[in-house]
Amino acid sequence: MVDQHEHWERTYLAHPGMYGERPSTAAVHAAATFRAAGAIEVLELGCGHGRDAIHFARNGFRVTAADFSGTGLAQLTETAAAAGLNDLIHTIEYDVRQPIPLPDHSVDAVFAHMLLCMNLSTAQILALAAEIRRVLRPGGAMVYTVRHTGDAHYGAGLAHGDDIYEHGGFAVHFFTRALVDAVAAGWRLVEVAPFEEGELPRKLWRITQMR
């Protein structure tokens, strides 16, 4: 398998701001959900070059933006400075296969757009969900999106087991509904909403759950 960290670093270097400046539709939905829940402190996991972190900051949230790509984070820092949002965005270079470097109950909301469906085993995904639960305050909201087994790329490309397939150097763990329910164990599952994104188009679920 292509080393995912190196692949993302090369991709961000070759294509700065590759996802554009407009926030994802999932982030727009999440911002409204977080605002309704009274959130102030938002943790974004897998922020990339920061289009969604910028959106959260512009909506008045204090954002901790985490990613394992130092290149993506540098692009986010530059964008935040240009927008005058430095005081609202704090970046962390962090690999989600490790414990989240934040104290217990330290954030009000967590957002992760297509992060949980990266090259993570089922065990790593469930461990990450437990870490997210640890850092969320009681009543906190989590909104995340994943590609699922109805996606056109599921079952194609290089198979690595555990529903992980690699296309163009990017490895994706395609979620089953059973895995969504496993991630939500011990939470209140609010919504599993299907949507599409990109040119293929990619088939995703947007999941909202409350601690």
CSV table of C-alpha atoms in Angstrom, one decimal, residues 17-211:
chain,number,residue,atom,x,y,z
A,17,GLY,CA,-6.0,24.4,-1.5
A,18,MET,CA,-7.1,21.4,-3.5
A,19,TYR,CA,-10.7,21.3,-2.2
A,20,GLY,CA,-11.2,25.0,-2.8
A,21,GLU,CA,-12.3,27.8,-0.4
A,22,ARG,CA,-16.0,27.0,-0.1
A,23,PRO,CA,-16.9,24.8,2.9
A,24,SER,CA,-18.3,21.3,2.4
A,25,THR,CA,-22.0,20.9,2.6
A,26,ALA,CA,-21.4,18.6,5.7
A,27,ALA,CA,-19.6,21.5,7.5
A,28,VAL,CA,-22.4,23.9,6.8
A,29,HIS,CA,-24.9,21.4,8.3
A,30,ALA,CA,-22.6,20.7,11.2
A,31,ALA,CA,-22.2,24.4,12.0
A,32,ALA,CA,-25.9,24.8,12.3
A,33,THR,CA,-26.1,21.6,14.4
A,34,PHE,CA,-23.4,22.8,16.7
A,35,ARG,CA,-24.9,26.3,17.1
A,36,ALA,CA,-28.2,24.8,18.0
A,37,ALA,CA,-26.5,22.6,20.7
A,38,GLY,CA,-24.8,25.7,22.2
A,39,ALA,CA,-21.3,24.7,21.2
A,40,ILE,CA,-18.3,27.0,21.3
A,41,GLU,CA,-15.2,24.8,21.2
A,42,VAL,CA,-15.1,22.7,18.0
A,43,LEU,CA,-12.5,20.0,17.2
A,44,GLU,CA,-12.1,19.1,13.5
A,45,LEU,CA,-10.3,15.9,12.8
A,46,GLY,CA,-8.7,15.5,9.4
A,47,CYS,CA,-9.0,19.2,8.6
A,48,GLY,CA,-6.7,19.1,5.6
A,49,HIS,CA,-6.0,22.6,4.2
A,50,GLY,CA,-8.8,24.0,6.3
A,51,ARG,CA,-11.8,25.0,4.2
A,52,ASP,CA,-14.2,23.7,6.9
A,53,ALA,CA,-12.2,25.0,9.8
A,54,ILE,CA,-12.3,28.5,8.3
A,55,HIS,CA,-16.1,28.1,7.9
A,56,PHE,CA,-16.5,27.2,11.6
A,57,ALA,CA,-14.3,30.1,12.7
A,58,ARG,CA,-16.2,32.6,10.5
A,59,ASN,CA,-19.3,31.4,12.3
A,60,GLY,CA,-17.8,32.3,15.7
A,61,PHE,CA,-16.6,28.9,16.9
A,62,ARG,CA,-13.2,28.4,18.5
A,63,VAL,CA,-11.6,25.7,16.4
A,64,THR,CA,-8.9,23.1,17.1
A,65,ALA,CA,-8.0,21.8,13.6
A,66,ALA,CA,-6.1,18.5,13.5
A,67,ASP,CA,-4.4,16.7,10.7
A,68,PHE,CA,-1.4,14.5,10.1
A,69,SER,CA,-0.3,16.6,7.1
A,70,GLY,CA,2.0,19.4,8.2
A,71,THR,CA,1.7,20.8,4.6
A,72,GLY,CA,-2.1,21.0,4.9
A,73,LEU,CA,-1.9,22.6,8.3
A,74,ALA,CA,0.6,25.2,7.0
A,75,GLN,CA,-1.9,26.1,4.2
A,76,LEU,CA,-4.6,26.5,6.8
A,77,THR,CA,-2.5,28.7,9.0
A,78,GLU,CA,-1.7,31.0,6.0
A,79,THR,CA,-5.4,31.2,5.0
A,80,ALA,CA,-6.5,31.9,8.6
A,81,ALA,CA,-3.9,34.7,8.9
A,82,ALA,CA,-5.1,36.3,5.6
A,83,ALA,CA,-8.7,36.1,6.9
A,84,GLY,CA,-7.9,37.5,10.3
A,85,LEU,CA,-9.0,34.3,12.0
A,86,ASN,CA,-5.7,33.4,13.8
A,87,ASP,CA,-7.2,33.9,17.2
A,88,LEU,CA,-10.0,31.4,16.5
A,89,ILE,CA,-8.1,28.5,15.0
A,90,HIS,CA,-5.4,26.4,16.7
A,91,THR,CA,-3.8,23.6,14.7
A,92,ILE,CA,-2.4,20.3,15.9
A,93,GLU,CA,-0.3,17.9,13.7
A,94,TYR,CA,-1.9,14.7,14.8
A,95,ASP,CA,-2.4,11.1,13.6
A,96,VAL,CA,-5.8,9.7,14.7
A,97,ARG,CA,-4.3,6.3,15.3
A,98,GLN,CA,-2.9,7.8,18.5
A,99,PRO,CA,-4.8,9.3,21.5
A,100,ILE,CA,-6.3,12.7,20.9
A,101,PRO,CA,-3.9,15.2,22.6
A,102,LEU,CA,-6.6,17.0,24.5
A,103,PRO,CA,-8.0,16.7,28.1
A,104,ASP,CA,-11.2,14.9,29.0
A,105,HIS,CA,-14.4,16.9,28.3
A,106,SER,CA,-12.5,19.7,26.7
A,107,VAL,CA,-14.6,20.4,23.5
A,108,ASP,CA,-18.3,20.9,22.8
A,109,ALA,CA,-18.4,19.4,19.3
A,110,VAL,CA,-16.4,17.2,16.9
A,111,PHE,CA,-16.5,17.3,13.1
A,112,ALA,CA,-14.7,14.9,10.7
A,113,HIS,CA,-15.4,15.0,7.0
A,114,MET,CA,-14.3,11.6,5.4
A,115,LEU,CA,-11.7,11.1,8.1
A,116,LEU,CA,-13.1,8.0,9.7
A,117,CYS,CA,-13.2,6.3,6.3
A,118,MET,CA,-9.5,6.7,5.6
A,119,ASN,CA,-7.0,3.9,6.0
A,120,LEU,CA,-8.1,2.8,9.4
A,121,SER,CA,-9.0,-0.7,10.6
A,122,THR,CA,-12.3,-1.3,12.3
A,123,ALA,CA,-10.5,-1.6,15.6
A,124,GLN,CA,-8.8,1.8,15.0
A,125,ILE,CA,-12.1,3.4,14.1
A,126,LEU,CA,-13.7,2.2,17.3
A,127,ALA,CA,-10.7,3.3,19.3
A,128,LEU,CA,-11.0,6.8,17.8
A,129,ALA,CA,-14.7,6.9,18.5
A,130,ALA,CA,-13.9,6.2,22.2
A,131,GLU,CA,-11.3,9.0,22.2
A,132,ILE,CA,-13.8,11.4,20.7
A,133,ARG,CA,-16.3,10.5,23.4
A,134,ARG,CA,-13.6,11.1,26.0
A,135,VAL,CA,-12.8,14.7,24.8
A,136,LEU,CA,-16.4,15.7,24.3
A,137,ARG,CA,-18.3,17.3,27.1
A,138,PRO,CA,-21.6,15.6,28.1
A,139,GLY,CA,-24.3,16.6,25.6
A,140,GLY,CA,-21.7,17.3,23.0
A,141,ALA,CA,-22.4,16.6,19.3
A,142,MET,CA,-20.3,14.7,16.7
A,143,VAL,CA,-21.0,15.1,13.0
A,144,TYR,CA,-18.9,12.9,10.6
A,145,THR,CA,-19.1,11.7,7.1
A,146,VAL,CA,-17.9,8.5,5.5
A,147,ARG,CA,-18.0,6.7,2.1
A,148,HIS,CA,-20.1,3.6,2.4
A,149,THR,CA,-20.5,0.2,0.7
A,150,GLY,CA,-22.9,1.6,-1.9
A,151,ASP,CA,-20.1,3.7,-3.4
A,152,ALA,CA,-19.0,2.9,-6.9
A,153,HIS,CA,-15.4,2.3,-5.7
A,154,TYR,CA,-16.4,-0.3,-3.1
A,155,GLY,CA,-15.0,-3.7,-4.1
A,156,ALA,CA,-12.8,-2.2,-6.8
A,157,GLY,CA,-9.1,-1.2,-6.8
A,158,LEU,CA,-6.5,-2.8,-4.5
A,159,ALA,CA,-8.2,-4.7,-1.7
A,160,HIS,CA,-6.5,-4.6,1.7
A,161,GLY,CA,-9.1,-6.4,3.8
A,162,ASP,CA,-11.5,-5.0,6.3
A,163,ASP,CA,-13.5,-3.2,3.6
A,164,ILE,CA,-10.4,-1.1,2.7
A,165,TYR,CA,-9.8,-0.5,-1.0
A,166,GLU,CA,-7.1,1.7,-2.6
A,167,HIS,CA,-7.6,3.9,-5.7
A,168,GLY,CA,-5.0,6.2,-7.1
A,169,GLY,CA,-2.9,5.9,-4.0
A,170,PHE,CA,-5.7,6.8,-1.6
A,171,ALA,CA,-7.0,4.1,0.7
A,172,VAL,CA,-10.6,4.2,1.8
A,173,HIS,CA,-12.4,2.1,4.5
A,174,PHE,CA,-16.0,1.8,3.1
A,175,PHE,CA,-18.5,1.8,6.0
A,176,THR,CA,-21.3,-0.7,6.4
A,177,ARG,CA,-24.4,0.4,8.4
A,178,ALA,CA,-23.3,-2.1,11.1
A,179,LEU,CA,-20.1,-0.1,11.5
A,180,VAL,CA,-22.1,3.1,11.9
A,181,ASP,CA,-24.1,1.5,14.6
A,182,ALA,CA,-20.9,0.2,16.3
A,183,VAL,CA,-19.4,3.7,16.3
A,184,ALA,CA,-22.6,5.0,17.8
A,185,ALA,CA,-22.7,2.4,20.7
A,186,GLY,CA,-23.1,4.3,23.9
A,187,TRP,CA,-24.2,7.5,22.1
A,188,ARG,CA,-27.6,8.8,20.9
A,189,LEU,CA,-27.6,8.3,17.2
A,190,VAL,CA,-29.6,11.3,15.8
A,191,GLU,CA,-29.3,10.9,12.0
A,192,VAL,CA,-27.7,8.9,9.2
A,193,ALA,CA,-28.3,11.0,6.1
A,194,PRO,CA,-27.2,9.9,2.6
A,195,PHE,CA,-25.6,12.4,0.2
A,196,GLU,CA,-23.3,12.6,-2.8
A,197,GLU,CA,-20.1,14.6,-3.4
A,198,GLY,CA,-17.6,15.0,-6.2
A,199,GLU,CA,-17.6,13.9,-9.8
A,200,LEU,CA,-17.9,10.1,-9.5
A,201,PRO,CA,-20.1,10.9,-7.5
A,202,ARG,CA,-18.9,9.5,-4.1
A,203,LYS,CA,-21.7,8.0,-2.0
A,204,LEU,CA,-21.6,9.1,1.6
A,205,TRP,CA,-23.4,9.1,4.8
A,206,ARG,CA,-23.5,12.1,7.2
A,207,ILE,CA,-23.9,10.9,10.7
A,208,THR,CA,-24.9,13.0,13.7
A,209,GLN,CA,-24.7,11.5,17.2
A,210,MET,CA,-24.7,13.0,20.7
A,211,ARG,CA,-22.7,12.1,23.7
